[in-house]
Amino acid sequence: MSGADGYSVLFEPVQIGPVTAKNRFYQVPHCNGMGHLRPQAEAAMRAMKAEGGWAVVSNQETEIHPTSDLSPYAENRLWDEGDIPALRLMTDAVHAKGSLAAIELAHNGHHAQNHLSRAPLLGPSELALQTAYPKQARAMDKSDIREFRKWHRAAARRSREAGFDIVYVYAGHHMTLPHHFLLPQFNDRTDEYGGSLENRVRLTRELLEETKEEVGDECAIALRFAVDEMLGSDGMQAQEEGRAVVELLADLPDLWDVNVADWSNDSATTRFEPRDGFQTSYIEFVKEVTSKPVVGVGRFTSPDLMVSLVRKGILDFIGAARPSIADPFLPNKIREGRIEEIRECIGCNICVSSDALGVPIRCTQNPTMGEEWRRKWHPEIIESRGKEEAALVVGSGPAGLECAMQLARRGYDVTLAEAKQELGGRVLQESGLAGLSAWRRVTDHRIYDLQQRGNVQLFTDSRLSASEVVELGIPNVFLATGASWRRDGRGKSAFRGVSIESGSQVFTPDDIMSGVMPGDGPIMVYDDDQAYLGGVLADHLAQAGREVVFVTPASMVSPFTELTLEQVKVQRGLLEKGVRLVLSQTLVEITPGLAKVQCAYSGREQSVECASVVLVTQRARETALYEELRNLPDKPLTSLELIGDAANPGLIADAVYSGHMAARNFERDAGDIDREFFRREIVSLESV
């Protein structure tokens, strides 16, 4: 299929109860680290989705009562009328761009912590808090349930007053009371709200009926429901109770928003679920059961797959959270026949990590995400160039490619020089490891864009010295020379590195990613970085048939991946591949055939037999060229800037952002740039 006409089915209007969506693109609810703390930032971000062509733009889980306080996480809040103005910012902004606004009402039961409100925790049964904090939820009695229904009805009424077109009842992701009541692992009641499926569905039915009574003439009612828990026979399954729930409630909501539980499965990374549309087999039955429109997700990036799902009668709406973050203008690009310009989601879940960190959302592919209000960044529009005419970018990793692309979009003549034979830098290296192939989309998108531009010259095999940079006669230079993994063990746990005896076989991630394979015998992967790469390397080596010992000072494998919803899968995957885990141990010394480690708590030492060690500790910035150019006596350059990992080693997302910011800020007033760092939303001192 090719051409915009082939995708016309995606741009048909669809009726949802009393409202009509202008096309089939539906941004489903997703968290963003803004919420009630940063309502102007959230409104600007959601408005960008609407401008990009999403017919429905949803907010995120919205607390309906102080007994569902998700602090410190910055979700939306609708406790009372005082919260309406903040939410009205979003609905007004979305409506101004011609889209419908949806609100996801949520009471999180024992998934909430109530740290701010200090209200009692509520659940269908006596349940321990799902986090480490030692509190328990009490089993709701009939009066609690009646009160909860009143809260939900009031929140629906306030949603209408705030201008929302679609109001959600939320029963998914193991996160909400309706879902907790549905699932036997959370519900052991013996009254009319427990036991049989009909009883466990009762609360969801009541919420749907009451929400429709309250706002149904003006707002559509959506049910977000996880049809499968991905637990096999130990949980709800799509073809058994999941299907039965849809049958019991078939035409009660105006829209079915269906997915899988829990959140880590619904938002699975490409590392563990590489297929676009991976949820299709779980949700394809829904339209067989209901006459109402259905939206589903699955990290959709292919327009052909989208059309197929609609024409096969599986979905009415193409749902997306992460693809709408990576490219808010995805619908418009399809409509305008600009398929090749889509920034495809790589499924890394850096967006998800923002919610857990309590900071505005960010994205590896889209560095403008979360900066729509603070910096006024637009993903498709950038200011034209100033008085300068040309720029040189040295290095083609994520920072260099992004910087070059944005400079070229601004109208500068751009020369990009890469020392190696192929463009891509660290993305090229890391995407060759097991599970990370989708990350190549970061470079593919940017290289393609640069290749289409007449004001760009790309050179590989072009390692430049300081004198050669000067000889080029390009006065503005951006150095994206990257960073390399240290070989001395210096890192979080060893400021001065570790003792390495002569003859020891020591490797770095750069060695493994360049194709070097340690010799025979057990390989120790020492992960003092504690992010994602150590676990990926251990998995990569194990898949190559090697005996691997994974050692880390952390008490679990790759603790950073808790932020990306992967940690359990990472650790389970290594165990299933036979990797030996040695946790809470710091590396002290490496000798031929042996490594000495020390307990991170007691200091007790032990020896680990290994033929070689891969050190995943810390990176050293490559700044030699920068220092040479900066110290030239005659100052031949107008501007010189270090960007990406060469400036501050971090995530690929950080490098892309660095390159983007450098290109945006080039020739701007320094005072204006500085003021943007300080722009934030100030909480009102007025009491409510």
JSON list of N, CA, C and O in Angstrom, two decimals, residues 355-372:
[
{"chain": "A", "resi": 355, "resn": "ASP", "atom": "N", "xyz": [7.44, 9.50, 34.68]},
{"chain": "A", "resi": 355, "resn": "ASP", "atom": "CA", "xyz": [6.36, 9.43, 35.66]},
{"chain": "A", "resi": 355, "resn": "ASP", "atom": "C", "xyz": [6.89, 9.00, 37.02]},
{"chain": "A", "resi": 355, "resn": "ASP", "atom": "O", "xyz": [6.58, 9.59, 38.05]},
{"chain": "A", "resi": 356, "resn": "ALA", "atom": "N", "xyz": [7.73, 7.96, 37.03]},
{"chain": "A", "resi": 356, "resn": "ALA", "atom": "CA", "xyz": [8.28, 7.48, 38.29]},
{"chain": "A", "resi": 356, "resn": "ALA", "atom": "C", "xyz": [9.23, 8.49, 38.92]},
{"chain": "A", "resi": 356, "resn": "ALA", "atom": "O", "xyz": [9.34, 8.57, 40.14]},
{"chain": "A", "resi": 357, "resn": "LEU", "atom": "N", "xyz": [9.90, 9.28, 38.09]},
{"chain": "A", "resi": 357, "resn": "LEU", "atom": "CA", "xyz": [10.83, 10.29, 38.59]},
{"chain": "A", "resi": 357, "resn": "LEU", "atom": "C", "xyz": [10.13, 11.59, 39.00]},
{"chain": "A", "resi": 357, "resn": "LEU", "atom": "O", "xyz": [10.73, 12.45, 39.63]},
{"chain": "A", "resi": 358, "resn": "GLY", "atom": "N", "xyz": [8.87, 11.74, 38.60]},
{"chain": "A", "resi": 358, "resn": "GLY", "atom": "CA", "xyz": [8.13, 12.95, 38.94]},
{"chain": "A", "resi": 358, "resn": "GLY", "atom": "C", "xyz": [8.59, 14.17, 38.19]},
{"chain": "A", "resi": 358, "resn": "GLY", "atom": "O", "xyz": [8.52, 15.30, 38.71]},
{"chain": "A", "resi": 359, "resn": "VAL", "atom": "N", "xyz": [9.07, 13.98, 36.96]},
{"chain": "A", "resi": 359, "resn": "VAL", "atom": "CA", "xyz": [9.52, 15.10, 36.14]},
{"chain": "A", "resi": 359, "resn": "VAL", "atom": "C", "xyz": [8.75, 15.07, 34.82]},
{"chain": "A", "resi": 359, "resn": "VAL", "atom": "O", "xyz": [8.21, 14.04, 34.43]},
{"chain": "A", "resi": 360, "resn": "PRO", "atom": "N", "xyz": [8.69, 16.22, 34.11]},
{"chain": "A", "resi": 360, "resn": "PRO", "atom": "CA", "xyz": [7.97, 16.23, 32.84]},
{"chain": "A", "resi": 360, "resn": "PRO", "atom": "C", "xyz": [8.51, 15.19, 31.86]},
{"chain": "A", "resi": 360, "resn": "PRO", "atom": "O", "xyz": [9.71, 14.92, 31.80]},
{"chain": "A", "resi": 361, "resn": "ILE", "atom": "N", "xyz": [7.62, 14.66, 31.09]},
{"chain": "A", "resi": 361, "resn": "ILE", "atom": "CA", "xyz": [7.91, 13.57, 30.17]},
{"chain": "A", "resi": 361, "resn": "ILE", "atom": "C", "xyz": [9.02, 13.94, 29.19]},
{"chain": "A", "resi": 361, "resn": "ILE", "atom": "O", "xyz": [9.16, 15.09, 28.79]},
{"chain": "A", "resi": 362, "resn": "ARG", "atom": "N", "xyz": [9.80, 12.94, 28.83]},
{"chain": "A", "resi": 362, "resn": "ARG", "atom": "CA", "xyz": [10.81, 13.10, 27.79]},
{"chain": "A", "resi": 362, "resn": "ARG", "atom": "C", "xyz": [10.79, 11.87, 26.90]},
{"chain": "A", "resi": 362, "resn": "ARG", "atom": "O", "xyz": [10.21, 10.84, 27.25]},
{"chain": "A", "resi": 363, "resn": "CYS", "atom": "N", "xyz": [11.43, 11.97, 25.74]},
{"chain": "A", "resi": 363, "resn": "CYS", "atom": "CA", "xyz": [11.38, 10.91, 24.74]},
{"chain": "A", "resi": 363, "resn": "CYS", "atom": "C", "xyz": [12.71, 10.85, 24.01]},
{"chain": "A", "resi": 363, "resn": "CYS", "atom": "O", "xyz": [13.29, 11.90, 23.69]},
{"chain": "A", "resi": 364, "resn": "THR", "atom": "N", "xyz": [13.18, 9.65, 23.73]},
{"chain": "A", "resi": 364, "resn": "THR", "atom": "CA", "xyz": [14.43, 9.50, 22.99]},
{"chain": "A", "resi": 364, "resn": "THR", "atom": "C", "xyz": [14.31, 10.04, 21.58]},
{"chain": "A", "resi": 364, "resn": "THR", "atom": "O", "xyz": [15.18, 10.76, 21.09]},
{"chain": "A", "resi": 365, "resn": "GLN", "atom": "N", "xyz": [13.20, 9.71, 20.92]},
{"chain": "A", "resi": 365, "resn": "GLN", "atom": "CA", "xyz": [13.02, 10.13, 19.53]},
{"chain": "A", "resi": 365, "resn": "GLN", "atom": "C", "xyz": [12.62, 11.60, 19.39]},
{"chain": "A", "resi": 365, "resn": "GLN", "atom": "O", "xyz": [12.97, 12.24, 18.41]},
{"chain": "A", "resi": 366, "resn": "ASN", "atom": "N", "xyz": [11.85, 12.10, 20.35]},
{"chain": "A", "resi": 366, "resn": "ASN", "atom": "CA", "xyz": [11.29, 13.44, 20.22]},
{"chain": "A", "resi": 366, "resn": "ASN", "atom": "C", "xyz": [11.78, 14.32, 21.37]},
{"chain": "A", "resi": 366, "resn": "ASN", "atom": "O", "xyz": [11.16, 14.37, 22.43]},
{"chain": "A", "resi": 367, "resn": "PRO", "atom": "N", "xyz": [12.86, 15.04, 21.17]},
{"chain": "A", "resi": 367, "resn": "PRO", "atom": "CA", "xyz": [13.42, 15.85, 22.26]},
{"chain": "A", "resi": 367, "resn": "PRO", "atom": "C", "xyz": [12.56, 17.05, 22.64]},
{"chain": "A", "resi": 367, "resn": "PRO", "atom": "O", "xyz": [12.81, 17.67, 23.68]},
{"chain": "A", "resi": 368, "resn": "THR", "atom": "N", "xyz": [11.55, 17.38, 21.84]},
{"chain": "A", "resi": 368, "resn": "THR", "atom": "CA", "xyz": [10.67, 18.49, 22.19]},
{"chain": "A", "resi": 368, "resn": "THR", "atom": "C", "xyz": [9.58, 18.06, 23.17]},
{"chain": "A", "resi": 368, "resn": "THR", "atom": "O", "xyz": [8.90, 18.93, 23.75]},
{"chain": "A", "resi": 369, "resn": "MET", "atom": "N", "xyz": [9.39, 16.76, 23.35]},
{"chain": "A", "resi": 369, "resn": "MET", "atom": "CA", "xyz": [8.34, 16.28, 24.24]},
{"chain": "A", "resi": 369, "resn": "MET", "atom": "C", "xyz": [8.61, 16.76, 25.68]},
{"chain": "A", "resi": 369, "resn": "MET", "atom": "O", "xyz": [9.68, 16.56, 26.22]},
{"chain": "A", "resi": 370, "resn": "GLY", "atom": "N", "xyz": [7.59, 17.39, 26.28]},
{"chain": "A", "resi": 370, "resn": "GLY", "atom": "CA", "xyz": [7.71, 17.93, 27.62]},
{"chain": "A", "resi": 370, "resn": "GLY", "atom": "C", "xyz": [8.25, 19.34, 27.66]},
{"chain": "A", "resi": 370, "resn": "GLY", "atom": "O", "xyz": [8.29, 19.96, 28.73]},
{"chain": "A", "resi": 371, "resn": "GLU", "atom": "N", "xyz": [8.67, 19.87, 26.50]},
{"chain": "A", "resi": 371, "resn": "GLU", "atom": "CA", "xyz": [9.23, 21.23, 26.44]},
{"chain": "A", "resi": 371, "resn": "GLU", "atom": "C", "xyz": [8.32, 22.18, 25.67]},
{"chain": "A", "resi": 371, "resn": "GLU", "atom": "O", "xyz": [8.73, 23.30, 25.32]},
{"chain": "A", "resi": 372, "resn": "GLU", "atom": "N", "xyz": [7.10, 21.77, 25.41]},
{"chain": "A", "resi": 372, "resn": "GLU", "atom": "CA", "xyz": [6.18, 22.59, 24.62]},
{"chain": "A", "resi": 372, "resn": "GLU", "atom": "C", "xyz": [5.84, 23.89, 25.34]},
{"chain": "A", "resi": 372, "resn": "GLU", "atom": "O", "xyz": [5.71, 24.95, 24.69]}
]
